Amino acid sequence: MPGTWGVDTPRGKLWAGFFGGTVVKLGTVQLLPASPWLAGGLTSLDGLPTEESHRLLLVMAGRAENPEMKWNANRDSVGNGWGTGPTYVEGIDAGVRVGTNFRECRVWALDETGATRRLVPSTVKDGVLRFQVSPFYRTLWY
């Protein structure tokens, strides 16, 4: 799909681009984004393939910008006008499907330190973990 890219390895997946409304498939991972643009990745934290991993980290982010960022007229560069912090990042609304060998899984929304913030409702059926990421969780990390 034009304007997108992805990387699919046994222990990790990466994606970025203008996916709005299309299904993103990378191996046994599927994203169903409502957001027009997104970037993210899924990685195994224990070195096992994603389907066998006991711990996965999902990162999803939309547009990002600093306060007082200074774009040029074409809006394709900020030169050295990066602005100040904190950086504002758009949360993503997307359905997530991850192939798994487990019958039970838990998904947590994480805070900025990596600590669990809130349990995300999820189901596992026919070897697929299903859950929804959303700006509601106020995080980029699951």
Tab-separated table of C-alpha atoms in Angstrom:
chain	number	residue	atom	x	y	z
A	1	MET	CA	0.000	0.000	0.000
A	2	PRO	CA	1.501	3.409	-0.973
A	3	GLY	CA	2.567	5.647	1.901
A	4	THR	CA	3.156	2.739	4.281
A	5	TRP	CA	5.925	0.372	5.304
A	6	GLY	CA	6.254	-2.641	7.542
A	7	VAL	CA	8.807	-5.110	8.875
A	8	ASP	CA	7.852	-8.680	9.786
A	9	THR	CA	10.271	-10.881	11.741
A	10	PRO	CA	9.555	-13.847	14.024
A	11	ARG	CA	10.215	-11.766	17.183
A	12	GLY	CA	9.014	-8.353	16.094
A	13	LYS	CA	6.809	-6.318	13.793
A	14	LEU	CA	7.077	-2.641	12.817
A	15	TRP	CA	4.754	-0.423	10.787
A	16	ALA	CA	4.204	3.210	9.857
A	17	GLY	CA	2.130	5.101	7.361
A	18	PHE	CA	-1.291	6.221	6.221
A	19	PHE	CA	-3.377	3.113	6.934
A	20	GLY	CA	-6.700	4.742	7.907
A	21	GLY	CA	-9.485	2.218	7.501
A	22	THR	CA	-7.360	-0.578	6.013
A	23	VAL	CA	-6.255	-3.789	7.686
A	24	VAL	CA	-2.529	-3.970	8.442
A	25	LYS	CA	-1.206	-7.561	8.355
A	26	LEU	CA	2.267	-8.613	9.443
A	27	GLY	CA	2.506	-12.363	9.963
A	28	THR	CA	0.023	-13.340	12.675
A	29	VAL	CA	-0.518	-9.707	13.734
A	30	GLN	CA	-3.413	-7.654	12.396
A	31	LEU	CA	-4.260	-4.021	13.100
A	32	LEU	CA	-7.612	-2.452	12.296
A	33	PRO	CA	-6.832	1.270	12.700
A	34	ALA	CA	-9.474	3.981	12.817
A	35	SER	CA	-6.720	6.615	12.977
A	36	PRO	CA	-5.510	7.765	9.540
A	37	TRP	CA	-1.761	7.728	10.336
A	38	LEU	CA	0.090	5.569	12.810
A	39	ALA	CA	3.475	4.179	13.670
A	40	GLY	CA	4.217	1.334	15.994
A	41	GLY	CA	5.678	-2.011	16.711
A	42	LEU	CA	5.256	-5.254	18.578
A	43	THR	CA	8.289	-6.981	20.041
A	44	SER	CA	8.941	-10.092	22.074
A	45	LEU	CA	10.556	-9.219	25.412
A	46	ASP	CA	11.728	-12.777	26.121
A	47	GLY	CA	13.386	-13.493	22.759
A	48	LEU	CA	10.752	-16.002	21.629
A	49	PRO	CA	8.682	-15.679	18.446
A	50	THR	CA	5.655	-13.438	19.041
A	51	GLU	CA	3.209	-16.391	18.968
A	52	GLU	CA	5.169	-18.159	21.748
A	53	SER	CA	6.256	-15.144	23.800
A	54	HIS	CA	5.161	-14.768	27.425
A	55	ARG	CA	5.808	-10.995	27.296
A	56	LEU	CA	5.185	-8.692	24.371
A	57	LEU	CA	5.457	-4.917	24.147
A	58	LEU	CA	3.141	-3.058	21.772
A	59	VAL	CA	3.851	0.595	20.968
A	60	MET	CA	1.337	2.650	18.982
A	61	ALA	CA	1.495	6.374	18.263
A	62	GLY	CA	-0.136	8.874	15.946
A	63	ARG	CA	1.033	12.316	15.010
A	64	ALA	CA	3.541	13.954	17.347
A	65	GLU	CA	4.517	17.579	17.769
A	66	ASN	CA	6.199	19.869	20.274
A	67	PRO	CA	4.666	23.143	21.473
A	68	GLU	CA	6.067	26.087	19.490
A	69	MET	CA	7.390	23.807	16.741
A	70	LYS	CA	8.113	25.933	13.653
A	71	TRP	CA	7.229	24.269	10.346
A	72	ASN	CA	8.390	25.669	7.006
A	73	ALA	CA	5.843	26.830	4.371
A	74	ASN	CA	5.664	23.359	2.751
A	75	ARG	CA	5.205	21.753	6.187
A	76	ASP	CA	7.868	19.164	5.395
A	77	SER	CA	10.626	20.342	7.759
A	78	VAL	CA	11.093	22.123	11.062
A	79	GLY	CA	14.784	22.793	10.449
A	80	ASN	CA	16.114	23.591	13.919
A	81	GLY	CA	12.735	24.920	15.160
A	82	TRP	CA	11.865	21.860	17.233
A	83	GLY	CA	10.003	23.855	19.893
A	84	THR	CA	9.829	22.874	23.552
A	85	GLY	CA	8.522	19.975	25.595
A	86	PRO	CA	6.521	18.158	26.558
A	87	THR	CA	5.887	16.455	23.236
A	88	TYR	CA	2.224	15.916	22.359
A	89	VAL	CA	1.459	12.529	20.786
A	90	GLU	CA	-1.878	11.473	19.346
A	91	GLY	CA	-3.273	8.248	20.799
A	92	ILE	CA	-4.373	5.532	18.392
A	93	ASP	CA	-7.769	3.880	18.134
A	94	ALA	CA	-7.315	0.424	16.621
A	95	GLY	CA	-8.357	-3.165	16.948
A	96	VAL	CA	-5.384	-5.457	17.517
A	97	ARG	CA	-5.205	-9.181	16.715
A	98	VAL	CA	-2.136	-11.189	17.736
A	99	GLY	CA	-1.651	-14.882	17.009
A	100	THR	CA	-0.817	-16.794	20.186
A	101	ASN	CA	-0.208	-20.329	21.413
A	102	PHE	CA	-1.792	-19.468	24.790
A	103	ARG	CA	-5.411	-19.939	25.863
A	104	GLU	CA	-5.328	-17.048	28.333
A	105	CYS	CA	-3.612	-13.682	27.988
A	106	ARG	CA	-3.694	-10.331	29.755
A	107	VAL	CA	-3.154	-6.960	28.138
A	108	TRP	CA	-2.120	-3.971	30.229
A	109	ALA	CA	-1.977	-0.289	29.370
A	110	LEU	CA	1.429	0.848	30.697
A	111	ASP	CA	2.459	4.183	32.149
A	112	GLU	CA	5.528	6.192	31.087
A	113	THR	CA	7.758	4.117	33.406
A	114	GLY	CA	6.542	0.762	32.057
A	115	ALA	CA	4.407	-0.005	35.116
A	116	THR	CA	0.925	-1.416	34.627
A	117	ARG	CA	-1.725	1.296	34.639
A	118	ARG	CA	-4.957	-0.444	33.647
A	119	LEU	CA	-6.093	-3.852	32.457
A	120	VAL	CA	-7.324	-3.739	28.856
A	121	PRO	CA	-10.303	-5.994	28.067
A	122	SER	CA	-9.176	-8.820	25.788
A	123	THR	CA	-10.236	-12.229	24.546
A	124	VAL	CA	-8.426	-15.258	23.150
A	125	LYS	CA	-10.294	-17.396	20.664
A	126	ASP	CA	-9.004	-19.856	18.061
A	127	GLY	CA	-5.377	-18.887	18.750
A	128	VAL	CA	-5.926	-15.135	18.373
A	129	LEU	CA	-5.636	-12.524	21.127
A	130	ARG	CA	-8.047	-9.644	20.443
A	131	PHE	CA	-8.161	-6.220	22.100
A	132	GLN	CA	-8.679	-2.537	21.360
A	133	VAL	CA	-6.124	0.246	21.891
A	134	SER	CA	-7.540	3.709	22.402
A	135	PRO	CA	-6.685	7.252	23.491
A	136	PHE	CA	-8.907	6.384	26.486
A	137	TYR	CA	-5.918	4.562	28.035
A	138	ARG	CA	-3.688	7.683	27.761
A	139	THR	CA	-0.638	5.642	26.772
A	140	LEU	CA	1.472	4.588	23.817
A	141	TRP	CA	2.584	1.342	25.451
A	142	TYR	CA	0.715	-1.941	26.014
